[in-house]
């Protein structure tokens, strides 16, 4: 497996384009991604009970495990828009599929942005008309696609890898409203491997649990969270044996984890990425609970922003995580610097602690000394700028 310098169109048979359609004032805000061959497909969506219209539609469309195109606008979430919102999502799929020459059920629709405002369908119709003739497989098209799905993000987020003679590429967006229960984000992954929809679904759910469900910026869960993977088989590499499935699953894990970390690193107002690793927990569930609890703590996030080695906030988050623990066995490290041993704070260099907290990626390691299960979660610090951004963002 190796990372390649490319975007979403690195996958055989994938074309796309991103344009400025007018959903936002002056940024790219609309994209279509299209596969020359119909794909097996799988998706994982928000657990928010106020799920947006596109989420409800895509769940229905993916019931047969097939898809061929993605249409996405940025600027309006089409969430909490009632029957009009559902009709608009369906019209988008119908109109785009007609222009692309595919079944409407194979055209997945996504929206991200402000909640509660109906989609401007005159802009949507014109966006589809404009974009379809521009679809291509160039690097510039990949870059436009990755930028067109962003909202408050500061940077585009993409990755492409080669593995066992096939390619997997993915893009994602997300910066705020991020909580480890599917972050506030969209993620589109394509591969030219030949994978059945059943295997694809199992691999995706497993990968999402190891990645997007383990990131946190602000503890909020969005109405539009979606991760989908489409496989068109154009590499002619079948993923149909135990070894090949395991290799594909690991490659998909890698793509999802890298994209999830990019989201956490670009959290609204963030200055640092935080990685929390829980080791030697009594169960896998406990390890995941602990790492998520620490990464989700506003007090831990604030301490990291202030470069304050306040280990008490970390151990408190472990304590209320619901995981089994024995206080007198816990060790806590900031990077390689031990700050807690047997549940008690130890003498350590404040200067060394500050150095660890000044790093671009701050690592917190918690050793429970109860078993052999481990888990990682990712988040970012909580800065003054986060409050400023969200105080001024119209929702």
Short mmCIF file of C-alpha atoms in Angstrom, two decimals:
data_model
loop_
_atom_site.label_atom_id
_atom_site.label_comp_id
_atom_site.label_asym_id
_atom_site.label_seq_id
_atom_site.Cartn_x
_atom_site.Cartn_y
_atom_site.Cartn_z
CA UNK A 1 0.00 0.00 0.00
CA UNK A 2 1.32 3.43 -0.91
CA UNK A 3 -0.02 6.98 -0.89
CA UNK A 4 -0.13 8.62 -4.31
CA UNK A 5 -0.23 12.32 -5.06
CA UNK A 6 -3.68 12.46 -6.59
CA UNK A 7 -7.33 13.12 -5.83
CA UNK A 8 -10.71 11.50 -6.24
CA UNK A 9 -10.33 11.03 -10.01
CA UNK A 10 -7.24 8.83 -9.57
CA UNK A 11 -9.65 5.88 -9.59
CA UNK A 12 -10.21 4.36 -13.05
CA UNK A 13 -13.44 5.48 -14.67
CA UNK A 14 -14.14 8.36 -12.29
CA UNK A 15 -14.90 11.81 -13.65
CA UNK A 16 -16.08 14.90 -11.87
CA UNK A 17 -16.01 18.65 -11.51
CA UNK A 18 -16.56 21.36 -8.92
CA UNK A 19 -17.93 24.81 -9.75
CA UNK A 20 -19.21 28.02 -8.18
CA UNK A 21 -22.95 27.77 -8.76
CA UNK A 22 -24.23 30.49 -6.44
CA UNK A 23 -25.18 28.58 -3.28
CA UNK A 24 -22.39 30.61 -1.64
CA UNK A 25 -21.25 34.13 -2.49
CA UNK A 26 -17.86 33.54 -4.03
CA UNK A 27 -16.55 30.03 -3.39
CA UNK A 28 -16.85 26.69 -5.17
CA UNK A 29 -20.07 25.17 -3.90
CA UNK A 30 -21.30 22.39 -6.20
CA UNK A 31 -19.87 19.12 -7.45
CA UNK A 32 -20.79 16.05 -9.44
CA UNK A 33 -18.71 12.85 -9.29
CA UNK A 34 -19.56 10.17 -11.85
CA UNK A 35 -18.43 6.61 -12.54
CA UNK A 36 -18.40 5.31 -16.11
CA UNK A 37 -19.59 1.95 -14.78
CA UNK A 38 -22.31 1.35 -12.22
CA UNK A 39 -20.80 0.67 -8.79
CA UNK A 40 -21.47 -1.49 -5.81
CA UNK A 41 -21.99 0.94 -2.95
CA UNK A 42 -22.46 1.27 0.78
CA UNK A 43 -23.12 4.14 3.15
CA UNK A 44 -23.12 5.06 6.83
CA UNK A 45 -25.23 8.02 7.89
CA UNK A 46 -25.91 10.33 10.83
CA UNK A 47 -27.56 9.01 13.98
CA UNK A 48 -29.17 12.43 14.51
CA UNK A 49 -32.96 11.91 14.59
CA UNK A 50 -33.40 15.17 12.67
CA UNK A 51 -31.66 13.67 9.63
CA UNK A 52 -31.69 15.87 6.53
CA UNK A 53 -33.72 15.10 3.40
CA UNK A 54 -30.69 13.95 1.35
CA UNK A 55 -29.77 11.45 4.08
CA UNK A 56 -33.27 9.96 4.07
CA UNK A 57 -33.25 9.73 0.27
CA UNK A 58 -29.76 8.22 0.04
CA UNK A 59 -30.57 5.56 2.63
CA UNK A 60 -33.47 4.49 0.40
CA UNK A 61 -31.42 4.63 -2.81
CA UNK A 62 -28.60 2.55 -1.33
CA UNK A 63 -30.91 -0.27 -0.25
CA UNK A 64 -29.97 -2.22 -3.40
CA UNK A 65 -26.22 -1.64 -2.90
CA UNK A 66 -25.77 0.22 -6.21
CA UNK A 67 -24.80 3.78 -7.18
CA UNK A 68 -23.13 5.59 -10.06
CA UNK A 69 -22.98 9.30 -9.27
CA UNK A 70 -22.77 11.80 -6.43
CA UNK A 71 -24.28 15.29 -6.53
CA UNK A 72 -23.38 17.65 -3.68
CA UNK A 73 -24.04 21.29 -2.87
CA UNK A 74 -22.41 23.36 -0.14
CA UNK A 75 -24.09 26.34 1.51
CA UNK A 76 -27.52 24.91 2.33
CA UNK A 77 -28.03 21.68 4.31
CA UNK A 78 -31.60 20.98 3.12
CA UNK A 79 -32.30 19.88 6.70
CA UNK A 80 -35.50 20.64 8.63
CA UNK A 81 -37.13 21.74 5.37
CA UNK A 82 -40.13 19.40 5.47
CA UNK A 83 -41.86 17.95 2.42
CA UNK A 84 -40.38 20.67 0.21
CA UNK A 85 -36.89 19.52 1.20
CA UNK A 86 -37.64 15.90 0.26
CA UNK A 87 -39.13 16.98 -3.06
CA UNK A 88 -36.08 19.12 -3.78
CA UNK A 89 -33.68 16.28 -2.97
CA UNK A 90 -35.64 13.92 -5.21
CA UNK A 91 -35.79 16.46 -8.05
CA UNK A 92 -32.01 16.90 -7.81
CA UNK A 93 -31.51 13.15 -8.22
CA UNK A 94 -34.03 12.95 -11.07
CA UNK A 95 -32.67 15.92 -13.00
CA UNK A 96 -28.99 15.02 -12.56
CA UNK A 97 -29.59 11.38 -13.48
CA UNK A 98 -31.43 12.44 -16.64
CA UNK A 99 -28.48 14.62 -17.68
CA UNK A 100 -26.00 11.83 -16.86
CA UNK A 101 -28.03 9.10 -18.53
CA UNK A 102 -28.36 6.91 -15.43
CA UNK A 103 -31.16 5.69 -13.13
CA UNK A 104 -32.25 8.25 -10.51
CA UNK A 105 -31.87 5.57 -7.81
CA UNK A 106 -28.16 5.42 -8.66
CA UNK A 107 -27.65 9.16 -8.15
CA UNK A 108 -26.84 9.98 -4.52
CA UNK A 109 -27.59 13.51 -3.33
CA UNK A 110 -25.78 15.39 -0.55
CA UNK A 111 -26.10 18.85 0.97
CA UNK A 112 -24.13 20.70 3.65
CA UNK A 113 -24.40 24.17 5.13
CA UNK A 114 -27.08 26.23 6.87
CA UNK A 115 -30.00 24.30 8.39
CA UNK A 116 -33.63 25.26 7.80
CA UNK A 117 -33.46 27.13 4.50
CA UNK A 118 -34.97 25.50 1.37
CA UNK A 119 -32.61 24.80 -1.51
CA UNK A 120 -32.72 27.44 -4.26
CA UNK A 121 -33.73 25.05 -7.03
CA UNK A 122 -33.14 27.51 -9.86
CA UNK A 123 -29.48 27.52 -8.81
CA UNK A 124 -29.49 23.72 -8.45
CA UNK A 125 -30.91 23.16 -11.93
CA UNK A 126 -28.43 25.57 -13.51
CA UNK A 127 -25.56 23.99 -11.54
CA UNK A 128 -26.34 20.55 -12.94
CA UNK A 129 -26.69 21.90 -16.48
CA UNK A 130 -23.34 23.69 -16.18
CA UNK A 131 -21.37 20.91 -14.50
CA UNK A 132 -22.29 17.80 -16.50
CA UNK A 133 -20.49 18.90 -19.71
CA UNK A 134 -17.38 19.77 -17.65
CA UNK A 135 -16.82 16.34 -16.08
CA UNK A 136 -13.25 15.12 -16.47
CA UNK A 137 -10.57 13.00 -14.79
CA UNK A 138 -7.89 15.70 -14.44
CA UNK A 139 -6.02 16.70 -11.28
CA UNK A 140 -7.61 20.14 -11.49
CA UNK A 141 -11.06 18.53 -11.50
CA UNK A 142 -10.10 16.56 -8.38
CA UNK A 143 -8.98 19.75 -6.67
CA UNK A 144 -12.19 21.57 -7.61
CA UNK A 145 -14.30 18.68 -6.32
CA UNK A 146 -12.49 18.59 -2.96
CA UNK A 147 -12.90 22.35 -2.53
CA UNK A 148 -16.53 22.50 -3.65
CA UNK A 149 -17.83 20.43 -0.71
CA UNK A 150 -16.26 22.62 2.02
CA UNK A 151 -18.13 24.93 4.44
CA UNK A 152 -16.15 26.46 7.32
CA UNK A 153 -13.15 24.24 6.52
CA UNK A 154 -9.87 26.03 5.96
CA UNK A 155 -8.30 23.37 3.73
CA UNK A 156 -9.41 20.63 1.35
CA UNK A 157 -9.08 17.07 2.60
CA UNK A 158 -8.24 14.25 0.20
CA UNK A 159 -6.16 11.12 -0.06
CA UNK A 160 -5.45 8.47 -2.70
CA UNK A 161 -3.64 5.16 -2.30
CA UNK A 162 -2.64 2.20 -4.43
CA UNK A 163 -3.07 -1.26 -2.95
CA UNK A 164 -2.88 -4.69 -4.61
CA UNK A 165 -3.16 -3.19 -8.13
CA UNK A 166 -6.26 -1.12 -7.42
CA UNK A 167 -6.78 2.45 -6.22
CA UNK A 168 -8.82 3.89 -3.36
CA UNK A 169 -9.36 7.64 -3.18
CA UNK A 170 -11.43 9.78 -0.87
CA UNK A 171 -12.40 13.33 -0.02
CA UNK A 172 -14.08 14.70 3.06
CA UNK A 173 -15.32 17.92 4.61
CA UNK A 174 -15.97 18.84 8.20
CA UNK A 175 -14.74 21.43 10.65
CA UNK A 176 -17.42 22.11 13.25
CA UNK A 177 -20.40 20.21 14.72
CA UNK A 178 -18.11 17.21 15.07
CA UNK A 179 -18.68 14.47 17.65
CA UNK A 180 -17.66 10.80 17.71
CA UNK A 181 -21.00 9.41 16.60
CA UNK A 182 -20.32 10.23 12.97
CA UNK A 183 -18.81 13.67 12.74
CA UNK A 184 -20.46 16.66 11.05
CA UNK A 185 -19.08 15.74 7.76
CA UNK A 186 -19.38 14.32 4.31
CA UNK A 187 -16.98 11.72 2.97
CA UNK A 188 -16.95 10.26 -0.54
CA UNK A 189 -14.70 7.28 -1.28
CA UNK A 190 -14.22 5.60 -4.64
CA UNK A 191 -12.28 2.49 -5.64
CA UNK A 192 -11.76 0.57 -8.86
CA UNK A 193 -11.51 -2.72 -6.93
CA UNK A 194 -14.21 -5.29 -7.67
CA UNK A 195 -16.00 -5.66 -4.32
CA UNK A 196 -19.47 -7.01 -3.59
CA UNK A 197 -21.90 -4.66 -1.85
CA UNK A 198 -22.10 -6.97 1.19
CA UNK A 199 -18.33 -6.96 1.69
CA UNK A 200 -18.20 -3.22 1.00
CA UNK A 201 -20.85 -2.53 3.64
CA UNK A 202 -19.10 -4.63 6.30
CA UNK A 203 -15.71 -3.06 5.57
CA UNK A 204 -17.12 0.48 5.58
CA UNK A 205 -18.94 0.08 8.91
CA UNK A 206 -15.77 -1.32 10.46
CA UNK A 207 -13.64 1.50 9.02
CA UNK A 208 -16.06 4.24 10.12
CA UNK A 209 -16.03 2.88 13.67
CA UNK A 210 -12.23 3.11 13.70
CA UNK A 211 -12.09 6.60 12.23
CA UNK A 212 -14.99 9.03 11.83
CA UNK A 213 -16.71 7.73 14.97
CA UNK A 214 -13.55 8.54 16.92
CA UNK A 215 -13.15 12.23 16.20
CA UNK A 216 -14.48 15.21 18.11
CA UNK A 217 -14.27 18.96 17.74
CA UNK A 218 -17.23 20.33 19.67
CA UNK A 219 -19.50 17.46 20.75
CA UNK A 220 -22.33 18.26 18.31
CA UNK A 221 -23.73 15.68 15.87
CA UNK A 222 -24.88 17.02 12.50
CA UNK A 223 -28.09 16.35 10.59
CA UNK A 224 -26.24 15.56 7.36
CA UNK A 225 -23.33 13.26 8.27
CA UNK A 226 -22.65 10.76 5.51
CA UNK A 227 -19.86 8.42 4.45
CA UNK A 228 -20.27 6.49 1.21
CA UNK A 229 -17.98 4.20 -0.75
CA UNK A 230 -18.46 3.23 -4.40
CA UNK A 231 -16.56 0.43 -6.17
CA UNK A 232 -16.71 0.17 -9.98
CA UNK A 233 -14.43 -2.86 -10.49
CA UNK A 234 -12.56 -1.31 -13.44
CA UNK A 235 -9.18 -2.50 -12.12
CA UNK A 236 -10.43 -6.08 -12.68
CA UNK A 237 -9.04 -7.01 -9.25
CA UNK A 238 -11.60 -9.09 -7.38
CA UNK A 239 -11.77 -8.77 -3.60
CA UNK A 240 -13.24 -12.20 -2.96
CA UNK A 241 -10.89 -14.20 -0.73
CA UNK A 242 -10.13 -13.89 2.98
CA UNK A 243 -6.66 -12.46 2.31
CA UNK A 244 -7.90 -9.99 -0.30
CA UNK A 245 -10.80 -8.86 1.89
CA UNK A 246 -8.43 -8.33 4.81
CA UNK A 247 -6.05 -6.32 2.63
CA UNK A 248 -8.89 -4.20 1.24
CA UNK A 249 -10.31 -3.64 4.72
CA UNK A 250 -6.94 -2.44 6.04
CA UNK A 251 -6.53 -0.10 3.06
CA UNK A 252 -10.01 1.33 3.61
CA UNK A 253 -9.23 1.73 7.33
CA UNK A 254 -6.13 3.71 6.43
CA UNK A 255 -8.01 6.01 4.06
CA UNK A 256 -10.77 6.66 6.60
CA UNK A 257 -8.39 7.26 9.51
CA UNK A 258 -6.27 9.70 7.50
CA UNK A 259 -9.35 11.62 6.36
CA UNK A 260 -10.76 11.66 9.90
CA UNK A 261 -7.50 13.07 11.25
CA UNK A 262 -7.57 15.77 8.58
CA UNK A 263 -11.02 16.79 9.84
CA UNK A 264 -9.86 16.91 13.46
CA UNK A 265 -6.75 18.89 12.51
CA UNK A 266 -8.92 21.44 10.67
CA UNK A 267 -11.50 21.82 13.45
CA UNK A 268 -13.02 25.28 13.72
CA UNK A 269 -10.52 27.57 15.43
CA UNK A 270 -8.14 24.68 16.06
CA UNK A 271 -4.42 25.21 16.55
CA UNK A 272 -3.44 21.60 17.35
CA UNK A 273 -4.48 18.02 16.60
CA UNK A 274 -4.99 15.87 19.70
CA UNK A 275 -4.53 12.09 19.60
CA UNK A 276 -5.64 10.09 22.63
CA UNK A 277 -4.56 6.47 22.82
CA UNK A 278 -5.93 4.15 25.48
CA UNK A 279 -3.88 0.99 25.98
CA UNK A 280 -4.29 -2.14 28.09
CA UNK A 281 -7.98 -1.61 28.79
CA UNK A 282 -10.09 -4.51 30.04
CA UNK A 283 -12.23 -4.63 26.86
CA UNK A 284 -12.33 -3.09 23.40
CA UNK A 285 -15.49 -1.22 24.35
CA UNK A 286 -13.75 0.26 27.40
CA UNK A 287 -10.74 1.34 25.34
CA UNK A 288 -13.01 3.11 22.86
CA UNK A 289 -15.06 4.75 25.61
CA UNK A 290 -11.97 6.12 27.33
CA UNK A 291 -10.27 7.53 24.24
CA UNK A 292 -13.53 9.13 23.08
CA UNK A 293 -14.32 10.55 26.51
CA UNK A 294 -10.95 12.28 26.80
CA UNK A 295 -11.00 13.62 23.25
CA UNK A 296 -14.55 14.95 23.75
CA UNK A 297 -13.75 16.81 26.99
CA UNK A 298 -13.97 20.59 26.57
CA UNK A 299 -11.73 20.99 29.61
CA UNK A 300 -9.03 18.77 28.10
CA UNK A 301 -9.32 20.63 24.79
CA UNK A 302 -9.01 23.97 26.59
CA UNK A 303 -5.99 22.80 28.57
CA UNK A 304 -4.24 21.73 25.37
CA UNK A 305 -4.97 25.12 23.81
CA UNK A 306 -3.52 26.84 26.88
CA UNK A 307 -0.56 24.42 26.92
CA UNK A 308 -1.45 23.51 30.51
CA UNK A 309 -0.41 19.95 31.57
CA UNK A 310 -3.54 19.58 33.69
CA UNK A 311 -3.67 15.79 33.94
CA UNK A 312 -6.56 16.00 36.41
CA UNK A 313 -8.89 16.83 33.54
CA UNK A 314 -7.72 13.73 31.67
CA UNK A 315 -8.21 11.37 34.59
CA UNK A 316 -11.63 12.91 35.28
CA UNK A 317 -12.70 12.15 31.70
CA UNK A 318 -11.51 8.56 32.15
CA UNK A 319 -13.53 8.33 35.35
CA UNK A 320 -16.84 9.42 33.83
CA UNK A 321 -16.39 7.44 30.60
CA UNK A 322 -18.28 4.46 31.99
CA UNK A 323 -15.31 2.16 31.43
CA UNK A 324 -14.06 -0.22 34.09
CA UNK A 325 -11.04 1.20 35.89
CA UNK A 326 -8.83 0.75 38.93
CA UNK A 327 -7.44 4.14 39.85
CA UNK A 328 -4.27 2.79 41.42
CA UNK A 329 -3.26 1.14 38.11
CA UNK A 330 -3.61 4.11 35.75
CA UNK A 331 -0.64 5.74 34.02
CA UNK A 332 -0.93 8.88 31.88
CA UNK A 333 1.64 10.23 29.44
CA UNK A 334 1.89 13.46 27.47
CA UNK A 335 3.87 12.15 24.53
CA UNK A 336 6.75 10.29 26.20
CA UNK A 337 6.48 12.26 29.46
CA UNK A 338 4.78 10.38 32.30
CA UNK A 339 2.61 12.66 34.43
CA UNK A 340 0.57 10.07 36.37
CA UNK A 341 1.66 6.73 37.87
CA UNK A 342 -0.63 4.37 39.79
CA UNK A 343 -3.35 7.04 39.72
CA UNK A 344 -1.17 9.65 41.39
CA UNK A 345 0.54 12.66 39.86
CA UNK A 346 4.33 12.39 39.65
CA UNK A 347 7.04 15.02 39.53
CA UNK A 348 7.77 16.05 35.95
CA UNK A 349 9.45 18.87 34.06
CA UNK A 350 6.97 21.65 33.31
CA UNK A 351 9.28 22.73 30.49
CA UNK A 352 9.16 19.26 28.90
CA UNK A 353 5.38 19.13 29.35
CA UNK A 354 5.00 22.47 27.61
CA UNK A 355 7.13 21.22 24.72
CA UNK A 356 4.79 18.24 24.30
CA UNK A 357 1.75 20.54 24.35
CA UNK A 358 3.28 22.88 21.77
CA UNK A 359 3.55 20.15 19.15
CA UNK A 360 1.32 20.19 16.08
CA UNK A 361 -0.04 16.81 17.22
CA UNK A 362 -0.42 16.49 21.00
CA UNK A 363 -0.41 12.84 22.08
CA UNK A 364 -2.12 11.67 25.26
CA UNK A 365 -1.52 8.05 26.26
CA UNK A 366 -3.55 6.37 28.99
CA UNK A 367 -2.41 2.97 30.25
CA UNK A 368 -5.21 1.26 32.19
CA UNK A 369 -3.12 -1.84 33.07
CA UNK A 370 -6.24 -4.03 33.15
CA UNK A 371 -6.08 -6.02 29.90
CA UNK A 372 -4.72 -5.86 26.37
CA UNK A 373 -7.27 -3.80 24.41
CA UNK A 374 -6.47 -0.45 22.83
CA UNK A 375 -8.11 2.37 20.89
CA UNK A 376 -7.26 5.77 19.43
CA UNK A 377 -9.42 8.86 19.03
CA UNK A 378 -8.67 12.27 17.55
CA UNK A 379 -9.79 15.81 18.21
CA UNK A 380 -8.46 19.33 18.44
CA UNK A 381 -7.98 22.05 20.99
CA UNK A 382 -10.74 24.52 21.87
CA UNK A 383 -9.69 28.08 21.17
CA UNK A 384 -11.15 31.57 21.49
CA UNK A 385 -11.57 31.55 17.74
CA UNK A 386 -14.00 28.59 17.86
CA UNK A 387 -16.49 30.71 19.82
CA UNK A 388 -15.97 33.65 17.45
CA UNK A 389 -16.56 31.53 14.33
CA UNK A 390 -19.76 29.96 15.68
CA UNK A 391 -21.10 33.19 17.17
CA UNK A 392 -20.99 34.68 13.68
CA UNK A 393 -22.16 31.62 11.66
CA UNK A 394 -25.83 31.85 10.70
CA UNK A 395 -27.67 28.60 11.47
#
